[in-house]
GROMACS .gro file of C-alpha atoms in nm:
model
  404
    1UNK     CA    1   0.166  -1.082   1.788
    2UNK     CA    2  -0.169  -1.151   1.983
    3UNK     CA    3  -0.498  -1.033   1.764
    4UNK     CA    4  -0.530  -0.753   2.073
    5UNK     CA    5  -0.165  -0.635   1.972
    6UNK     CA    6  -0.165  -0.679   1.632
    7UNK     CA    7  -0.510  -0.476   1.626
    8UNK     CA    8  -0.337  -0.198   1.746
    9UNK     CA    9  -0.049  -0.159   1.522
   10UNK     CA   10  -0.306  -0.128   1.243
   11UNK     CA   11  -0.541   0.110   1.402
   12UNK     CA   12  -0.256   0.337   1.494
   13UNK     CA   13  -0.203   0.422   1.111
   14UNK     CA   14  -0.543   0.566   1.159
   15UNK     CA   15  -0.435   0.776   1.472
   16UNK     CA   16  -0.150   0.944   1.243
   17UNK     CA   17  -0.353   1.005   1.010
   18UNK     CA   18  -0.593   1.200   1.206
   19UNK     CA   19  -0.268   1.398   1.380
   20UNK     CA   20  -0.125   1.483   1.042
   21UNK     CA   21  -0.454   1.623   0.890
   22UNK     CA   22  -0.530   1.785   1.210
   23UNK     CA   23  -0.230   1.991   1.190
   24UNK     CA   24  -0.196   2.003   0.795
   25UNK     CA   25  -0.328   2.311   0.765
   26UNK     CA   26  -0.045   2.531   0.943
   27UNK     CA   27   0.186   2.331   0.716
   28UNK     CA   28  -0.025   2.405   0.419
   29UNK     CA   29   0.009   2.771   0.496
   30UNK     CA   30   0.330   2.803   0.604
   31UNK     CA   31   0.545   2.561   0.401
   32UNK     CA   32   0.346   2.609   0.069
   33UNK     CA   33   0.164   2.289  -0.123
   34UNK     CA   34   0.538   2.175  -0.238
   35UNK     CA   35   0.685   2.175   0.121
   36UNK     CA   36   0.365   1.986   0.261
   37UNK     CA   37   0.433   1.714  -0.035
   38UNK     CA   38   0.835   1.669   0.080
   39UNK     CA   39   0.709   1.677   0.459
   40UNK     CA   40   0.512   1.380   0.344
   41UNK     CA   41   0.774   1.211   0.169
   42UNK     CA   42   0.995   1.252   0.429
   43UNK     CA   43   0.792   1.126   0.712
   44UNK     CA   44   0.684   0.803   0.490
   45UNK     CA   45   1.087   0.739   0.441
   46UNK     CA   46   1.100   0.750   0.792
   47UNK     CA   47   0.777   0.513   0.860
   48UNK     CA   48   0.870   0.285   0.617
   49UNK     CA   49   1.222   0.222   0.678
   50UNK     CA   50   1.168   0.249   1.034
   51UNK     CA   51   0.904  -0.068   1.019
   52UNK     CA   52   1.130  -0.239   0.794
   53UNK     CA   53   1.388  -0.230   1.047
   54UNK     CA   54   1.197  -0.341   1.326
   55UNK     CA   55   1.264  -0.574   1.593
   56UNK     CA   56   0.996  -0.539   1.822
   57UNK     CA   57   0.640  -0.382   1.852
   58UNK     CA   58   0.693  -0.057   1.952
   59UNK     CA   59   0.905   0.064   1.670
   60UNK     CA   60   0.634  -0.111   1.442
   61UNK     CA   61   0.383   0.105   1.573
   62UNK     CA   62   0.638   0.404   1.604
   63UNK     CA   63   0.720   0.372   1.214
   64UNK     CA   64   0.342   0.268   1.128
   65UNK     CA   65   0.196   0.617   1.320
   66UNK     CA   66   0.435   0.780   1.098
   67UNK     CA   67   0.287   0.669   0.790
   68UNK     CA   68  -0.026   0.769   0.931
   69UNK     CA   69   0.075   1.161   0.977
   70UNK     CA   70   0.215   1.166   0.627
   71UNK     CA   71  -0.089   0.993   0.485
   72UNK     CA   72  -0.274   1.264   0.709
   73UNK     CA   73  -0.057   1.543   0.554
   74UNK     CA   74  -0.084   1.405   0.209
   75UNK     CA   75  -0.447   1.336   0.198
   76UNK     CA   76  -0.528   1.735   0.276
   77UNK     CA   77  -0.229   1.854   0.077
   78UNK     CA   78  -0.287   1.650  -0.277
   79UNK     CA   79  -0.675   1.798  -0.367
   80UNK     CA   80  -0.537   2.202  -0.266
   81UNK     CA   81  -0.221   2.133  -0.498
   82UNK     CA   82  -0.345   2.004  -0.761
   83UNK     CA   83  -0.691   2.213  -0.776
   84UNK     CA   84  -0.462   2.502  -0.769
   85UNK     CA   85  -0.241   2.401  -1.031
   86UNK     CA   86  -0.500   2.275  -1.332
   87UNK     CA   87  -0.683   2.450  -1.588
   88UNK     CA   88  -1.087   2.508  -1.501
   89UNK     CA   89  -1.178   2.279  -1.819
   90UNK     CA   90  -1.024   1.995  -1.677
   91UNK     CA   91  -0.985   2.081  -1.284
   92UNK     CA   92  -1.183   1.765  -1.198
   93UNK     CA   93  -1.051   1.576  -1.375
   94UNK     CA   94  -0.707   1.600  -1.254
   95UNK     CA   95  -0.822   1.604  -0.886
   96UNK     CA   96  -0.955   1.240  -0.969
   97UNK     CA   97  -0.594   1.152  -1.023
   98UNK     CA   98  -0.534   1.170  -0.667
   99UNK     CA   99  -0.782   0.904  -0.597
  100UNK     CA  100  -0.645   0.731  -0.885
  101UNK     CA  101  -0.325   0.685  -0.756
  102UNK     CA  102  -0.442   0.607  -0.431
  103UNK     CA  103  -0.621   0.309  -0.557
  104UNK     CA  104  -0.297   0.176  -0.789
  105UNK     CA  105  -0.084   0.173  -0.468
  106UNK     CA  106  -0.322  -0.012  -0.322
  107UNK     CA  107  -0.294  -0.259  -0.624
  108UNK     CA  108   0.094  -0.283  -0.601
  109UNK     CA  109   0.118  -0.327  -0.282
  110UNK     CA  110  -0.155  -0.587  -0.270
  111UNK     CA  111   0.049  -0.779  -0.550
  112UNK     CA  112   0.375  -0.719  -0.337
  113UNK     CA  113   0.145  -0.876  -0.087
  114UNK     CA  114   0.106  -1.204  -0.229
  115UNK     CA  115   0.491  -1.248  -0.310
  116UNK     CA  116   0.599  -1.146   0.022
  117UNK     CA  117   0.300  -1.290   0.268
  118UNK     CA  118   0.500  -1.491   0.466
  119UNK     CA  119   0.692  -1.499   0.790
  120UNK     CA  120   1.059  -1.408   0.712
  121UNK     CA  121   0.956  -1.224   0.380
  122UNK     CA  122   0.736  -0.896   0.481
  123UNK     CA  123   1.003  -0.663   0.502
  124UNK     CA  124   1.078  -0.568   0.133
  125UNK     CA  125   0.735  -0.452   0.089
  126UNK     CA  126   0.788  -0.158   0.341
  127UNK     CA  127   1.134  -0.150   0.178
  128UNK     CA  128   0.951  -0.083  -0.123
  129UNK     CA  129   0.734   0.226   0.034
  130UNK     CA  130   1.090   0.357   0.191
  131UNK     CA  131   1.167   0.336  -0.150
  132UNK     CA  132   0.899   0.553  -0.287
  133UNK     CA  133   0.917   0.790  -0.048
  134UNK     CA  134   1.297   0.887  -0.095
  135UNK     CA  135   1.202   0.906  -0.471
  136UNK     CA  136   0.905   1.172  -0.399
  137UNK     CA  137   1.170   1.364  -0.195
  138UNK     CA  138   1.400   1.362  -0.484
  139UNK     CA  139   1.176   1.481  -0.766
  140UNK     CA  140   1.012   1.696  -0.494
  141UNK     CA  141   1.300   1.929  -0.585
  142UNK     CA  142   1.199   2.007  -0.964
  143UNK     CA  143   0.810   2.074  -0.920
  144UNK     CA  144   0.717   2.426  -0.834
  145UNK     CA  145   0.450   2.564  -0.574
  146UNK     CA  146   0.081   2.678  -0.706
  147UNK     CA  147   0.121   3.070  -0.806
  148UNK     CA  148  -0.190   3.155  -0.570
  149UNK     CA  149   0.037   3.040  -0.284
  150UNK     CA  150   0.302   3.204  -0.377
  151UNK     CA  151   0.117   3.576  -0.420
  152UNK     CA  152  -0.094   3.531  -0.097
  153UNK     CA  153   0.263   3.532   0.096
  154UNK     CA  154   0.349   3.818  -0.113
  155UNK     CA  155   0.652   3.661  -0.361
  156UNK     CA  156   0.498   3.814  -0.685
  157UNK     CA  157   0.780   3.748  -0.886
  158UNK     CA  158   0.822   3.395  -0.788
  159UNK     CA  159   0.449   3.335  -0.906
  160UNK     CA  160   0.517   3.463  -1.208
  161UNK     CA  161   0.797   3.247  -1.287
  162UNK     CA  162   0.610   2.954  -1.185
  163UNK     CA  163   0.296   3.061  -1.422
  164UNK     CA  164   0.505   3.095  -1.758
  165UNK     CA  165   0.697   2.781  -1.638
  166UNK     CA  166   0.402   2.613  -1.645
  167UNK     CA  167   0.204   2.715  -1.927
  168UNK     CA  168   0.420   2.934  -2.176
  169UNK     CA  169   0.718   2.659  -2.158
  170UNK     CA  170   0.403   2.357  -2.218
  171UNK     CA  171   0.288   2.584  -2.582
  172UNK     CA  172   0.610   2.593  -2.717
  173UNK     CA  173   0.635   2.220  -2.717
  174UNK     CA  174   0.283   2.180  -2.875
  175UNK     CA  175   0.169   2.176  -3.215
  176UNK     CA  176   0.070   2.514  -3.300
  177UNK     CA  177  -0.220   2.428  -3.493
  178UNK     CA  178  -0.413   2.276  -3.202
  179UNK     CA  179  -0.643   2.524  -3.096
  180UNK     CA  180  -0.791   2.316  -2.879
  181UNK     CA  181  -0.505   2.245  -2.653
  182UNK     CA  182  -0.365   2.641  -2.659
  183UNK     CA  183  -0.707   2.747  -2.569
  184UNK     CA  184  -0.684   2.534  -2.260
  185UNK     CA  185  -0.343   2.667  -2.182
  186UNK     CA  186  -0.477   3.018  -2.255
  187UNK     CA  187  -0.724   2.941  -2.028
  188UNK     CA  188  -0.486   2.806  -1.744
  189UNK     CA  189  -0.218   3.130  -1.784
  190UNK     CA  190  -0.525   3.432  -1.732
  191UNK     CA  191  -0.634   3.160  -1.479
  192UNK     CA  192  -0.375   3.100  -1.267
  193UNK     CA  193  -0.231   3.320  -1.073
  194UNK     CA  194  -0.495   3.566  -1.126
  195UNK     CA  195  -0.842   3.391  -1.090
  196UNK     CA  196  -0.815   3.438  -0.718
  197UNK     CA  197  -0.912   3.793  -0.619
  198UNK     CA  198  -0.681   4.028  -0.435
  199UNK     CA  199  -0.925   4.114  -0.123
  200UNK     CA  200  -0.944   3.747  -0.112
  201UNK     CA  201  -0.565   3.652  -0.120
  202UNK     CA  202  -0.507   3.951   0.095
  203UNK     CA  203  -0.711   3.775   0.407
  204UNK     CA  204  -0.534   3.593   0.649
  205UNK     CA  205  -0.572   3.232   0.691
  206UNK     CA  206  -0.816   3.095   0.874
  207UNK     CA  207  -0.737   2.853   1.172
  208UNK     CA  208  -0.905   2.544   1.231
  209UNK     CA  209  -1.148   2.673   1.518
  210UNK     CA  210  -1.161   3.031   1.304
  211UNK     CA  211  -1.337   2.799   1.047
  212UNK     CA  212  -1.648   2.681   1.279
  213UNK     CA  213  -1.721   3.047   1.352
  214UNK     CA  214  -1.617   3.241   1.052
  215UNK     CA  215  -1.982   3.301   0.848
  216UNK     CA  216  -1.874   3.310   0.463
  217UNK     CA  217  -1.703   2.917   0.540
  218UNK     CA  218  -2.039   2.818   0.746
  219UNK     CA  219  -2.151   2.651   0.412
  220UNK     CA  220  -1.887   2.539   0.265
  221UNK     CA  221  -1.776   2.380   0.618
  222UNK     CA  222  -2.155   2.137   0.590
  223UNK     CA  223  -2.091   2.055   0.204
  224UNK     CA  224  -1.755   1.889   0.307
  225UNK     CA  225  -1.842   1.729   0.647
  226UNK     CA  226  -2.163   1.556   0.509
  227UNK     CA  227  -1.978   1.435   0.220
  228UNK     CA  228  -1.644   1.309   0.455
  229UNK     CA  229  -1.946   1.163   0.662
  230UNK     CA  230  -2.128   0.978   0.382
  231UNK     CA  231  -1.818   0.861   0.231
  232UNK     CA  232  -1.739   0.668   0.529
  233UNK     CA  233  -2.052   0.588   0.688
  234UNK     CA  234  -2.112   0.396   0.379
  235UNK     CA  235  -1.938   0.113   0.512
  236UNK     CA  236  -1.661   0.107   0.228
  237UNK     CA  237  -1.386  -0.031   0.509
  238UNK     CA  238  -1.614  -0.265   0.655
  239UNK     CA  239  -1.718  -0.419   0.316
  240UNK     CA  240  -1.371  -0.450   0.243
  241UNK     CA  241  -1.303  -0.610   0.578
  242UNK     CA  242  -1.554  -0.830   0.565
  243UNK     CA  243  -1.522  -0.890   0.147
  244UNK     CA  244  -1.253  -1.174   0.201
  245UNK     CA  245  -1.478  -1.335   0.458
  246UNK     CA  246  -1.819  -1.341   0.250
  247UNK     CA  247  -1.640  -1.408  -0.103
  248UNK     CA  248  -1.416  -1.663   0.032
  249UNK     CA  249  -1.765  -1.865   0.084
  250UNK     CA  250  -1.810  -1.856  -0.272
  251UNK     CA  251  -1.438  -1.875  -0.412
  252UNK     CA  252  -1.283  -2.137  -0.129
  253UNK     CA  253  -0.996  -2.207  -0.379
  254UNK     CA  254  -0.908  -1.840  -0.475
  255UNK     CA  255  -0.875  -1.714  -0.075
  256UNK     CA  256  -0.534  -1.555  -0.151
  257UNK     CA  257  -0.655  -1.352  -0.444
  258UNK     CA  258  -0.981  -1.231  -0.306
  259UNK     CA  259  -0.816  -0.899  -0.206
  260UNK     CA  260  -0.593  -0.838  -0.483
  261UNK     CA  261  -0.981  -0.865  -0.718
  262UNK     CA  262  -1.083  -0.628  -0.515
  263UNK     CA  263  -0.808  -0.370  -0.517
  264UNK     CA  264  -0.825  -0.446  -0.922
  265UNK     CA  265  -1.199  -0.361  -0.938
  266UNK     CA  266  -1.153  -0.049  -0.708
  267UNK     CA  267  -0.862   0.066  -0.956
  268UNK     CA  268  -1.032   0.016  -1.305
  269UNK     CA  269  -1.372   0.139  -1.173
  270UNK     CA  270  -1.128   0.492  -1.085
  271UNK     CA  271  -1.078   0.518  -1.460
  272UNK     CA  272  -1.440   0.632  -1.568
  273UNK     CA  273  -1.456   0.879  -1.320
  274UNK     CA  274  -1.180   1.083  -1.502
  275UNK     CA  275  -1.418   1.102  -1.791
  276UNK     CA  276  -1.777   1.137  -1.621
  277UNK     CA  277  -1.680   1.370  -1.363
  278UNK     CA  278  -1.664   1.657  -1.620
  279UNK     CA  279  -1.950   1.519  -1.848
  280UNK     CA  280  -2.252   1.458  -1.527
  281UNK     CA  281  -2.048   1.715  -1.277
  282UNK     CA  282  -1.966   1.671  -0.944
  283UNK     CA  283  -2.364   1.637  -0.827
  284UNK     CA  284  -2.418   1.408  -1.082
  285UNK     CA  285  -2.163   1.137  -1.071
  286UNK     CA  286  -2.193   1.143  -0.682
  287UNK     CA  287  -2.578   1.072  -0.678
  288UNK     CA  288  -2.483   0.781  -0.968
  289UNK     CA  289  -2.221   0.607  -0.730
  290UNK     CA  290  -2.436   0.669  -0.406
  291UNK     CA  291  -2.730   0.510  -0.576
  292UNK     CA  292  -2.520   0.195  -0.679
  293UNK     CA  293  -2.360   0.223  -0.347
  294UNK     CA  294  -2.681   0.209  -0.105
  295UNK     CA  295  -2.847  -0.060  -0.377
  296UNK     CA  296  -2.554  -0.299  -0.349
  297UNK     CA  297  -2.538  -0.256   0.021
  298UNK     CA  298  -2.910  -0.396   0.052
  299UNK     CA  299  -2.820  -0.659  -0.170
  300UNK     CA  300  -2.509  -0.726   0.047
  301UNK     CA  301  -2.714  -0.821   0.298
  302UNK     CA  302  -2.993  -1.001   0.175
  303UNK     CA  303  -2.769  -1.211  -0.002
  304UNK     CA  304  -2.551  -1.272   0.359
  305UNK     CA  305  -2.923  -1.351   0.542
  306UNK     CA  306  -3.027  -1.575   0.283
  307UNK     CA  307  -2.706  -1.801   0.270
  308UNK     CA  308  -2.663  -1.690  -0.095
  309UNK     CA  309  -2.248  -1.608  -0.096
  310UNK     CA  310  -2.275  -1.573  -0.469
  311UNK     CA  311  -2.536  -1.313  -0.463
  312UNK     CA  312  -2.356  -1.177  -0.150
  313UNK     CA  313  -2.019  -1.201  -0.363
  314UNK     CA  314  -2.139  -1.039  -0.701
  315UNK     CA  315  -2.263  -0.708  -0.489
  316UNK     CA  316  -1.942  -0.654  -0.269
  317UNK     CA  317  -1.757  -0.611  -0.647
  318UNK     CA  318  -2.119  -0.378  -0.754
  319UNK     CA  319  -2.062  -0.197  -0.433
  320UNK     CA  320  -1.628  -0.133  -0.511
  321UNK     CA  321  -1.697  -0.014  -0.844
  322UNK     CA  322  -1.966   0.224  -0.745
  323UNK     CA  323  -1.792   0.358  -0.486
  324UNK     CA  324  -1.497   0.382  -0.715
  325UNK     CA  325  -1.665   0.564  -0.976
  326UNK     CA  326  -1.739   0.846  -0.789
  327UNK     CA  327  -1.804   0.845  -0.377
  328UNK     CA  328  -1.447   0.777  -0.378
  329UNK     CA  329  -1.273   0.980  -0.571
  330UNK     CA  330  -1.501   1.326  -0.590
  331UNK     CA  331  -1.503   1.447  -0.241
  332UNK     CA  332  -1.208   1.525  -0.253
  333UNK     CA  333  -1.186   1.727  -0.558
  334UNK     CA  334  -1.510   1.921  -0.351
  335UNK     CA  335  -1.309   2.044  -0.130
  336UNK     CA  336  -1.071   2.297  -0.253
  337UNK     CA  337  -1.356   2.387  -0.492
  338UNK     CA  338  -1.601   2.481  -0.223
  339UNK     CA  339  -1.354   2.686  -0.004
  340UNK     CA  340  -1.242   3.011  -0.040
  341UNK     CA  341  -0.849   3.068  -0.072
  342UNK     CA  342  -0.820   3.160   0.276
  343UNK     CA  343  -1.002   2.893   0.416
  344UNK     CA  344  -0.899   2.615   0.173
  345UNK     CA  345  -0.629   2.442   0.417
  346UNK     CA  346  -0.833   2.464   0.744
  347UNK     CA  347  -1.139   2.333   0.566
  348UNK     CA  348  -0.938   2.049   0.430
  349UNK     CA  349  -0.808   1.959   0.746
  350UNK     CA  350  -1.176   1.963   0.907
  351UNK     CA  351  -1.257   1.744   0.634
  352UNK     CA  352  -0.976   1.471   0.618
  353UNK     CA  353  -0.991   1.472   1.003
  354UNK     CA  354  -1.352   1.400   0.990
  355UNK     CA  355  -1.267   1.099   0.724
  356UNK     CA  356  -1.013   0.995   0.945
  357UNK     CA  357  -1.205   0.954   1.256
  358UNK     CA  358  -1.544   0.824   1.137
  359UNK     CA  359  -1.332   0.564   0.953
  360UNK     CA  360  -1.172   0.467   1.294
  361UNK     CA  361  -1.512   0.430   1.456
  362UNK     CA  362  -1.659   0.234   1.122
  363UNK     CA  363  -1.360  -0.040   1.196
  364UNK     CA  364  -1.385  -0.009   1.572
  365UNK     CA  365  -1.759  -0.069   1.588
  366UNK     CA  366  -1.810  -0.303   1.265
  367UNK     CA  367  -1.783  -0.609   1.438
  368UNK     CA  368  -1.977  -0.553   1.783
  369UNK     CA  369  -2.248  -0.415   1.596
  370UNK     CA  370  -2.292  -0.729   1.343
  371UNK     CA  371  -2.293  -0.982   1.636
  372UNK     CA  372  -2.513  -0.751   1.853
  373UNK     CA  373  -2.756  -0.675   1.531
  374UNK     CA  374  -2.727  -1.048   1.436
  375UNK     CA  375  -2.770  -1.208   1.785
  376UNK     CA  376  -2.483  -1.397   1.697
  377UNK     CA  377  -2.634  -1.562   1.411
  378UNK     CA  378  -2.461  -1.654   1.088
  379UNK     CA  379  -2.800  -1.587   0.884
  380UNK     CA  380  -2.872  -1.227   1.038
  381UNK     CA  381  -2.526  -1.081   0.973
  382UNK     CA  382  -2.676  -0.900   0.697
  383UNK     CA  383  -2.850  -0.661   0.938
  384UNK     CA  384  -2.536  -0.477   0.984
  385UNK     CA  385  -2.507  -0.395   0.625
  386UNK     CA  386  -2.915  -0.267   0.630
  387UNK     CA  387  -2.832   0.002   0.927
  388UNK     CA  388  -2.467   0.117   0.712
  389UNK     CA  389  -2.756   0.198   0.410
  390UNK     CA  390  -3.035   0.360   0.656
  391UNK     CA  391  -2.706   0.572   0.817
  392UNK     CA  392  -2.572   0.652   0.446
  393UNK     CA  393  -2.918   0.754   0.288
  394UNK     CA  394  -3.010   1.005   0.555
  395UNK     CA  395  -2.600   1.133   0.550
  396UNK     CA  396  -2.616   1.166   0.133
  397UNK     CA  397  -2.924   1.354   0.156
  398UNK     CA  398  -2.886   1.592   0.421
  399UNK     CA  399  -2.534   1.689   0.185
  400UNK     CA  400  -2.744   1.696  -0.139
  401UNK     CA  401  -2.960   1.949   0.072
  402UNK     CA  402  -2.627   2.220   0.124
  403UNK     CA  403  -2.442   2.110  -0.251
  404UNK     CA  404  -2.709   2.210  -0.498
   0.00000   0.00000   0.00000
């Protein structure tokens, strides 16, 4: 493939991604969180395999715009599910899982990568993904929908079930003398499916344009689309684009590894955020990662001005672990927490759509921007990194403003 063609069959992932969460949340509310989580399965079977069997570009970009939708579907599916599903004590916690997850599939598949980077050797790597995906669908089968889905489309019964399945089964397998844990669980069973109010469950869901005029989601609406905004505008897929580039300067023999360090910093610096996010709150650990974020992206470019790769190098793996610890991971978890039942699957599709196409633009524009900025200089490259910090500062600021 030309660099014009093979351009394309990356950027459509992005495309299908921005279809799937665009539509997610009629799935959401029709199918239930379990059917949205086999849809996805399904359609990343189909992606996979479909790539894998490829003989020509337009079933590579057929099969790769599926794995978009079902990483579209999967992204705005995940946070609802699994919000809906954990204890209070430990709800953020568990959303950071998704994130966490995320990250370790990057990992693999960046390992995968480096066995199978060669001509006549790429296919078992989407074989692998088919894989995956027809394993999802089968265990898909023996994990139950969230009770407060289940009593907003009126099957009582079944959310009872799925409540004592869920937390009386879990105490008679503990120890009885941990308090500690059966408090928890108490916690989770008056919790879930009851926490959400009737008048509240008994509202229709809103659509995607109902959520731009309804008034009681006008706030919640800002908190997620300045944090989608920040999250990207911070340049995280352009400093990983342009990682292997400035740390191959200063590693010329490790070239091959460069983005399998990354994807290994990215993954361990997921692990704190487990911890912290419960400890400093959601506020807290996101104004901790931002700072590290916009410090290492100044450094970034100083150090890419100045000819110092090193320098350059050392704050590409700062600005990975910050955003790891907590710009990555947490807005996600936000958004189920800000939104109201009936406006938790609209609001998540706003949001993940919003990710989706301000990530697009951050790839699309990266490049013209650093040789425009830069004049086409080697030593002024940097600049680009300078205007992703001025963008991300005002961004993080105007959302601190609406998420007190």
């Amino acid at each position: 493939m030309s660099d014009n063609t093979f351009s394309f069959v990356t950027s459509v992932f992005m495309i299908g991604g921005l279809v799937g969460s665009l539509f997610a949340n009629k799935l959401l509310d029709r199918y239930g969180r379990k059917g949205c989580t086999r849809l996805n399965a399904l359609l990343m079977t189909l992606g996979a395999a479909t790539m894998a069997l490829a003989q020509s570009v337009p079933f590579l970009v057929f099969g790769r715009f599926l794995i978009g939708v079902a990483a579209g579907v999967g992204l705005c599916t995940t946070p609802v599910y699994l919000d809906e599903l954990s204890p209070p004590a430990i709800r953020g916690r568990v959303g950071v899982f998704n994130q966490l997850a995320v990250v370790i599939g990057i990992l693999l598949i960046q390992g995968l990568g480096l066995l199978s980077a060669q001509r006549s050797q790429w296919r078992p790597v989407l074989w692998f993904s088919a894989l995956l995906g027809v394993l999802q669908l089968v265990f898909s089968k023996f994990v139950v929908d969230t009770p407060v889905w289940l009593r907003s489309v009126g099957r009582e019964g079944d959310a009872s079930t799925v409540a004592t399945r869920i937390w009386s089964m879990n105490k008679a397998h503990l120890d009885p003398t941990d308090d500690v844990v059966h408090r928890l669980l108490d916690e989770a069973e008056h919790s879930q499916p009851d926490s959400t109010p009737e008048r509240e469950l008994a509202q229709p869901p809103v659509s995607v344009a109902g959520a731009f005029t309804a008034r009681e989601l006008r706030q919640p609406l800002v908190i997620v689309a300045w944090i989608m905004f920040a999250q990207q505008v911070s340049g995280i897929n352009a400093v990983m684009y342009y990682s292997n580039i400035i740390m191959a300067r200063a590693l010329p023999d490790a070239v091959q590894y460069i983005s399998l360090g990354i994807a290994v910093v990215n993954a361990v610096m997921t692990l704190p955020a487990i911890i912290l996010i419960e400890k400093m709150g959601r506020r807290g650990l996101l104004i901790l990662s931002s700072t590290g974020v916009l410090a290492s992206l100044l450094v970034v470019g100083y150090g890419i001005d100045a000819g110092k790769s090193v320098m350059s190098s050392v704050a590409i793996t700062v600005f990975v672990g910050a955003f790891a610890i907590g710009l990555g991971p947490v807005p996600f978890v936000l958004i189920p927490e800000v939104s109201p039942f009936h406006g938790v699957s609209a609001l998540s599709s706003i949001a993940i759509s919003i990710n989706w196409f301000i990530n697009f633009f951050v790839g699309l524009l990266f490049l013209p921007l650093s040789h425009w900025l830069s004049d086409n200089n080697p030593y002024k490259e940097g600049r680009v990194f300078y205007l992703f910090a001025a963008v991300f500062f005002v961004s993080f600021v105007a959302f601190l403003r609406v998420y007190k």
